[in-house]
Amino acid sequence: MAANPIEEMPKTYDFESTEQRLYRWWEESGWFKPEIAGPDAEPYVISIPPPNVTGALHQGHALFVSLEDLMIRHARMTGRAALWVPGSDHAGIATQLQVERLLESEGTSREAVGREEFLRRTWEWKQKYGSRITEQLRRLGASCDWDRERFTLDEGLSRAVREAFVRWYEQGMIYRGTYMINWSPGLQTAVSDLEVDREEEEGTLYYFNYPLKDGDETLPVATTRPETILGDTAVAVHPEDERYRAFVGRTALVPMLNREIPVIADEYVDREFGTGALKITPGHDPNDYEIAQRHDLAIVSILNKDATLNENAGPYAGLDRYAARDKLWADMEVAGMTLRTEPYRHAVPRSQRGGELIEPMISTQWFADVSGPAQAGLDAVRDGRIQIVPERFVKVWEHWLTNIRPWCISRQLWWGHRIPAWYCDDCEHVTVARDDPTECEACGSTHLHQDPDVLDTWFSSGLWPFSTLGWPEETPDLARYYPTTMMETGYDILFFWVARMVMMGLSFTDDVPFRIVYLNGLVRDEYGKKMSKMAGNVIDPIEVMDEYGTDALRFTLLTGTAPGNDMNLAISRIAGNRNFANKIWNAARFLVSNLEGDSPTGPPPGEGLSLPDRWIVSRLHHLIADVDRLFEGYLYGEAGRQIYDFLWSEYADWYIEISKIALYGEDEAAKSRTRHVLTYVLDQCLRMLHPFIPFVTEEIWQHIPHEGEALIVARWPEPDPSWLDEQAEAGMATLMELIRGIRNARAEYDVPPSRRIAAHIEAGEAFDLLDAQRELFTRLANVDAEQLTVDAALDDPPEQAAVVAIGGITAYLPLAGLVDIEAEQARLQKELDEVVGLIARSEALLANDGFTANAPEEVVSRERDKLARLQATRDSLQERLEALG
RNA sequence: GGGCGGUUAGCUCAGUUGGUUAGAGCGCUUCCCUUACAAGGAAGAGGUCACAAGUUCGAGUCUUGUACCGCCCACCA
């Protein structure tokens, strides 16, 4: 394919006109589909962490999409059948709240319109807004197979949820029971342990005297929640506590209610804490609940679902929990029962959503006993069937799965997968079935009503890697693409989601759901603060993409951090990476503008290459090998940074500048060869960069000579050791160092950049090298070709000259009128001091027998070379100083 | 209470298995609108790698401890 003319490449890369066009082209060409790799290709599969349908794109999405797209694009380029299954999550509570808010704005409510209408409205809402988030994923360049897009509440996935529920029920792992759960009074639903955060807060510790039924004695007790006194069913002391031993077995009276409760002994009580006596409220405290189980105590619930007090609270019934606390305490003060209060810092359970106080309550809910699957999940990681990256999260994994507790899976919501359990109105039997039953399986009655509750959203997300591929049907996709390859997600949902997927995958498919878990960190603001609307520090990915382009955002997210580490996102970095995209763009413009008839692609012929040619190709293949190694270790960020450095600091800064010698010269063969090398190296870099910054690389690739239709389906570069050329690299290193030295001298003597200077180089052993590369000095150090001499030895070095000494090479720069002997002496002396210091260090190291004996040969010889070079530099400098002085 | 992470240049961060004179971006200084790119180029300044001890020929990197910051888990009222 002929390259596009330079006229089509504006001076500045225009991402706005590029991104959408390319994305549509890729998608319409079918390149996001795994089938393009052919039937024999090894699959590489990622299930997207489904964003909430309610969601608006934030940096967390941008990060995971960038990472997963990087992985998928890389896999695609290496010939794998790359499949990225997209979709979204119905997000029970979040979505329900959105629609409730909408109804509220219409002056009505969920309860008023009824369940059926509410669900209709929610689906309507989903149709309207549900595609917003996926559109935003496209904007990021996500190369998902959109034909396979799924929604956790669609028909197939609902069938999967039914199947999973029924299977676990049949295995006795799912059961309905009355236990202590976390109740969210605002949302009016149970939530799981994971959805509760415990936060340290300033509270009060209330001391009071518990009255006893017989006699005037009292038992002092401390509590942080006086209102729960109304639900007390015992007072406990430690069995070996001398102070209270006599009280055990007696009867206490609940303040204000005068309900009789026993004084018991239990080792759970900490004698050191508070008064050493503990009031027991089994209905509203998990520990007390356990103690009540042990002692067969009554359980009294004093709270309604909205956290007002119920009839068990006697005169306090109907009051809000906090009002009841104040009133009860006031009443007790009047009654002379209180002792004192003191400020007290303690952990308070709060809802992850909204932060309201969670009430532990006794409630009838559905639970899943996942201890078996948890063990299977532990084994899968221990025996390496699942690899967690970075490895340190294995410890967290172990700890959580080892201490797992029953999972409360029912939610008192309407938006979600309804629990497939039907209660018989006649015999009370519970029918759990895959298909809606018409009659009771026990008595045949047709008077059935379905459980009103829905399942925890994570129950359906837990099936995601296989439900999206068709499970429980044995579909071709399930057979070919399961288990999936990579699960990439944030470490914050390791338990919520990853653990559930592993447990459910192992349980239902008898296989791991994925081979690798790659955990990314959280994106914070520039100063490490969590982004929030309240703090006003949100960096909106959409705005960033509008201003700097998608590639700039992606590259920043991908190279800004190491696996599992949080990252602080700074706009200045995004701008810098926008500049990088522009830099590559202009490197390509340079190439394209210098193309003539021939447009060779692929590796250049090995013969006839110049030193810089061999150098840049050698460097390229070092890079390819390094990038491969880094990809294998999932160190994508480091790989990206290395490509960046190579392209900017070696290809653009040096090779392109050097290439101008040939391109602006007369030698047609040299021109052609140089164009070939320029093209080849850029092409290989674009391939490696494509998974990071897909848009600008594809756009450039279309402009330069290339074989094949598109970069997105081009082959990933392969390292070729035969291109490695240590000699060329060493030669170029010397030349570059010398040129930098000359530039430095020019700057120090304030020689105008436009002024061509004379240079006389005493090259010593490097004569052949330097003599062959005279043009480099002419062009890169702006030396006058007429006044450049290169000799092995100089008999009569000029007096009035600045000197640059690099190894055994000495360059004399007769800067007429500018060189002050004293200043030059000072300058050389400073350099000499530096070199002498380095020599001392190097000599000491080499004099150390331990070093020469133990260090690898390569390290030692490198050190010897370094020392020799330094010594040669020192000699030159000394010689010159003597000549001047 | 247990566990994990961080501490590297003024700011934000890299540094893969220990091995050249510890890097990048932004910011700063001087110069340059040189025919790919001023979103650029050239030359610079700037770091006792938190602290202490240890292992080693050699430590930013490994071990132990300390300090500070952050996160996760956990049933002391």
mmCIF file of C-alpha atoms (C1' of nucleotides) in Angstrom, chain A residues 11-12 222-224 268 270 273 278 287 344 392 395 399 526 560 568 573 578-579 582-583 586-587 589-590 629-630 638 641 648 652 657 660 664 740 743-744 747 841 848 850-851 854-856 866, chain B residues 1-6 11-17 19-26 30-32 34-45 56-58 70-77:
data_model
loop_
_atom_site.group_PDB
_atom_site.id
_atom_site.type_symbol
_atom_site.label_atom_id
_atom_site.label_comp_id
_atom_site.label_asym_id
_atom_site.label_seq_id
_atom_site.Cartn_x
_atom_site.Cartn_y
_atom_site.Cartn_z
ATOM 1 C CA LYS A 11 1.889 19.717 11.742
ATOM 2 C CA THR A 12 0.064 18.753 14.898
ATOM 3 C CA ALA A 222 -21.074 0.526 80.590
ATOM 4 C CA THR A 223 -22.508 0.854 77.108
ATOM 5 C CA THR A 224 -22.105 3.001 74.013
ATOM 6 C CA TYR A 268 -16.251 -13.456 76.707
ATOM 7 C CA ASP A 270 -13.371 -8.548 79.572
ATOM 8 C CA PHE A 273 -12.974 -3.035 80.221
ATOM 9 C CA LEU A 278 -21.623 -6.410 80.220
ATOM 10 C CA ASN A 287 -21.458 -10.666 70.132
ATOM 11 C CA TYR A 344 -15.106 7.339 73.905
ATOM 12 C CA ARG A 392 1.291 -9.969 47.842
ATOM 13 C CA LYS A 395 -1.983 -13.275 51.730
ATOM 14 C CA HIS A 399 -6.997 -14.613 55.188
ATOM 15 C CA GLU A 526 -2.469 14.626 42.103
ATOM 16 C CA GLY A 560 1.952 6.027 35.821
ATOM 17 C CA ASN A 568 -1.862 9.848 41.668
ATOM 18 C CA ARG A 573 1.584 14.137 32.981
ATOM 19 C CA ARG A 578 -0.165 14.296 24.607
ATOM 20 C CA ASN A 579 3.160 15.785 23.588
ATOM 21 C CA ASN A 582 2.617 14.562 18.818
ATOM 22 C CA LYS A 583 6.298 13.709 18.886
ATOM 23 C CA ASN A 586 6.113 14.412 13.746
ATOM 24 C CA ALA A 587 8.751 11.760 13.544
ATOM 25 C CA ARG A 589 5.895 13.305 9.196
ATOM 26 C CA PHE A 590 9.631 13.581 8.815
ATOM 27 C CA ARG A 629 10.188 -9.817 29.155
ATOM 28 C CA LEU A 630 8.286 -7.043 30.908
ATOM 29 C CA GLU A 638 7.684 -0.164 32.643
ATOM 30 C CA ARG A 641 8.124 3.864 29.566
ATOM 31 C CA TRP A 648 12.160 9.964 21.984
ATOM 32 C CA ALA A 652 14.083 10.988 17.422
ATOM 33 C CA GLU A 657 19.106 13.799 13.201
ATOM 34 C CA LYS A 660 19.460 13.802 7.683
ATOM 35 C CA TYR A 664 19.982 15.460 2.403
ATOM 36 C CA ARG A 740 27.640 16.080 23.850
ATOM 37 C CA ARG A 743 27.976 20.949 22.572
ATOM 38 C CA ASN A 744 28.644 21.463 26.245
ATOM 39 C CA ALA A 747 27.358 26.328 25.579
ATOM 40 C CA ARG A 841 36.384 4.774 43.309
ATOM 41 C CA ASN A 848 39.153 -5.479 46.095
ATOM 42 C CA GLY A 850 36.368 -10.000 46.723
ATOM 43 C CA PHE A 851 34.989 -8.059 43.825
ATOM 44 C CA ASN A 854 32.945 -12.934 43.081
ATOM 45 C CA ALA A 855 31.412 -10.527 40.641
ATOM 46 C CA PRO A 856 30.359 -11.865 37.243
ATOM 47 C CA LYS A 866 35.399 2.083 32.509
ATOM 48 C "C1'" G B 1 -5.334 -6.359 67.777
ATOM 49 C "C1'" G B 2 -3.509 -8.681 62.977
ATOM 50 C "C1'" G B 3 -1.880 -7.891 57.904
ATOM 51 C "C1'" C B 4 -0.289 -5.031 53.638
ATOM 52 C "C1'" G B 5 1.678 -0.902 51.073
ATOM 53 C "C1'" G B 6 4.370 3.753 50.880
ATOM 54 C "C1'" C B 11 6.037 18.568 42.770
ATOM 55 C "C1'" U B 12 4.036 13.670 40.776
ATOM 56 C "C1'" C B 13 6.217 9.048 40.146
ATOM 57 C "C1'" A B 14 9.461 4.782 37.767
ATOM 58 C "C1'" G B 15 13.541 1.748 39.115
ATOM 59 C "C1'" U B 16 11.897 -5.972 36.555
ATOM 60 C "C1'" U B 17 16.267 -11.200 38.901
ATOM 61 C "C1'" G B 19 26.314 -4.819 39.632
ATOM 62 C "C1'" U B 20 28.299 1.647 34.842
ATOM 63 C "C1'" U B 21 28.477 8.177 37.576
ATOM 64 C "C1'" A B 22 20.208 6.437 40.645
ATOM 65 C "C1'" G B 23 16.048 7.935 36.048
ATOM 66 C "C1'" A B 24 11.361 10.282 33.752
ATOM 67 C "C1'" G B 25 7.462 14.046 33.385
ATOM 68 C "C1'" C B 26 6.305 18.799 35.221
ATOM 69 C "C1'" U B 30 20.796 29.834 29.996
ATOM 70 C "C1'" C B 31 20.448 29.788 24.785
ATOM 71 C "C1'" C B 32 17.715 28.760 20.077
ATOM 72 C "C1'" U B 34 17.942 25.457 12.620
ATOM 73 C "C1'" U B 35 13.737 23.145 6.437
ATOM 74 C "C1'" A B 36 9.627 16.492 11.573
ATOM 75 C "C1'" C B 37 7.888 18.638 15.930
ATOM 76 C "C1'" A B 38 8.110 25.783 20.248
ATOM 77 C "C1'" A B 39 2.973 20.298 22.333
ATOM 78 C "C1'" G B 40 9.924 21.510 19.979
ATOM 79 C "C1'" G B 41 15.622 21.584 20.228
ATOM 80 C "C1'" A B 42 20.618 22.271 22.893
ATOM 81 C "C1'" A B 43 23.202 22.806 27.491
ATOM 82 C "C1'" G B 44 22.510 22.880 32.820
ATOM 83 C "C1'" A B 45 21.164 23.134 38.197
ATOM 84 C "C1'" U B 56 27.318 -9.235 50.755
ATOM 85 C "C1'" C B 57 33.167 -8.067 47.095
ATOM 86 C "C1'" G B 58 28.966 -4.737 46.177
ATOM 87 C "C1'" G B 70 -1.999 5.389 53.894
ATOM 88 C "C1'" C B 71 -5.016 1.033 53.135
ATOM 89 C "C1'" C B 72 -7.307 -3.730 54.375
ATOM 90 C "C1'" C B 73 -9.140 -7.221 57.891
ATOM 91 C "C1'" A B 74 -11.004 -7.959 63.053
ATOM 92 C "C1'" C B 75 -16.946 -9.327 67.944
ATOM 93 C "C1'" C B 76 -13.976 -5.428 73.464
ATOM 94 C "C1'" A B 77 -19.380 -3.291 75.539
#
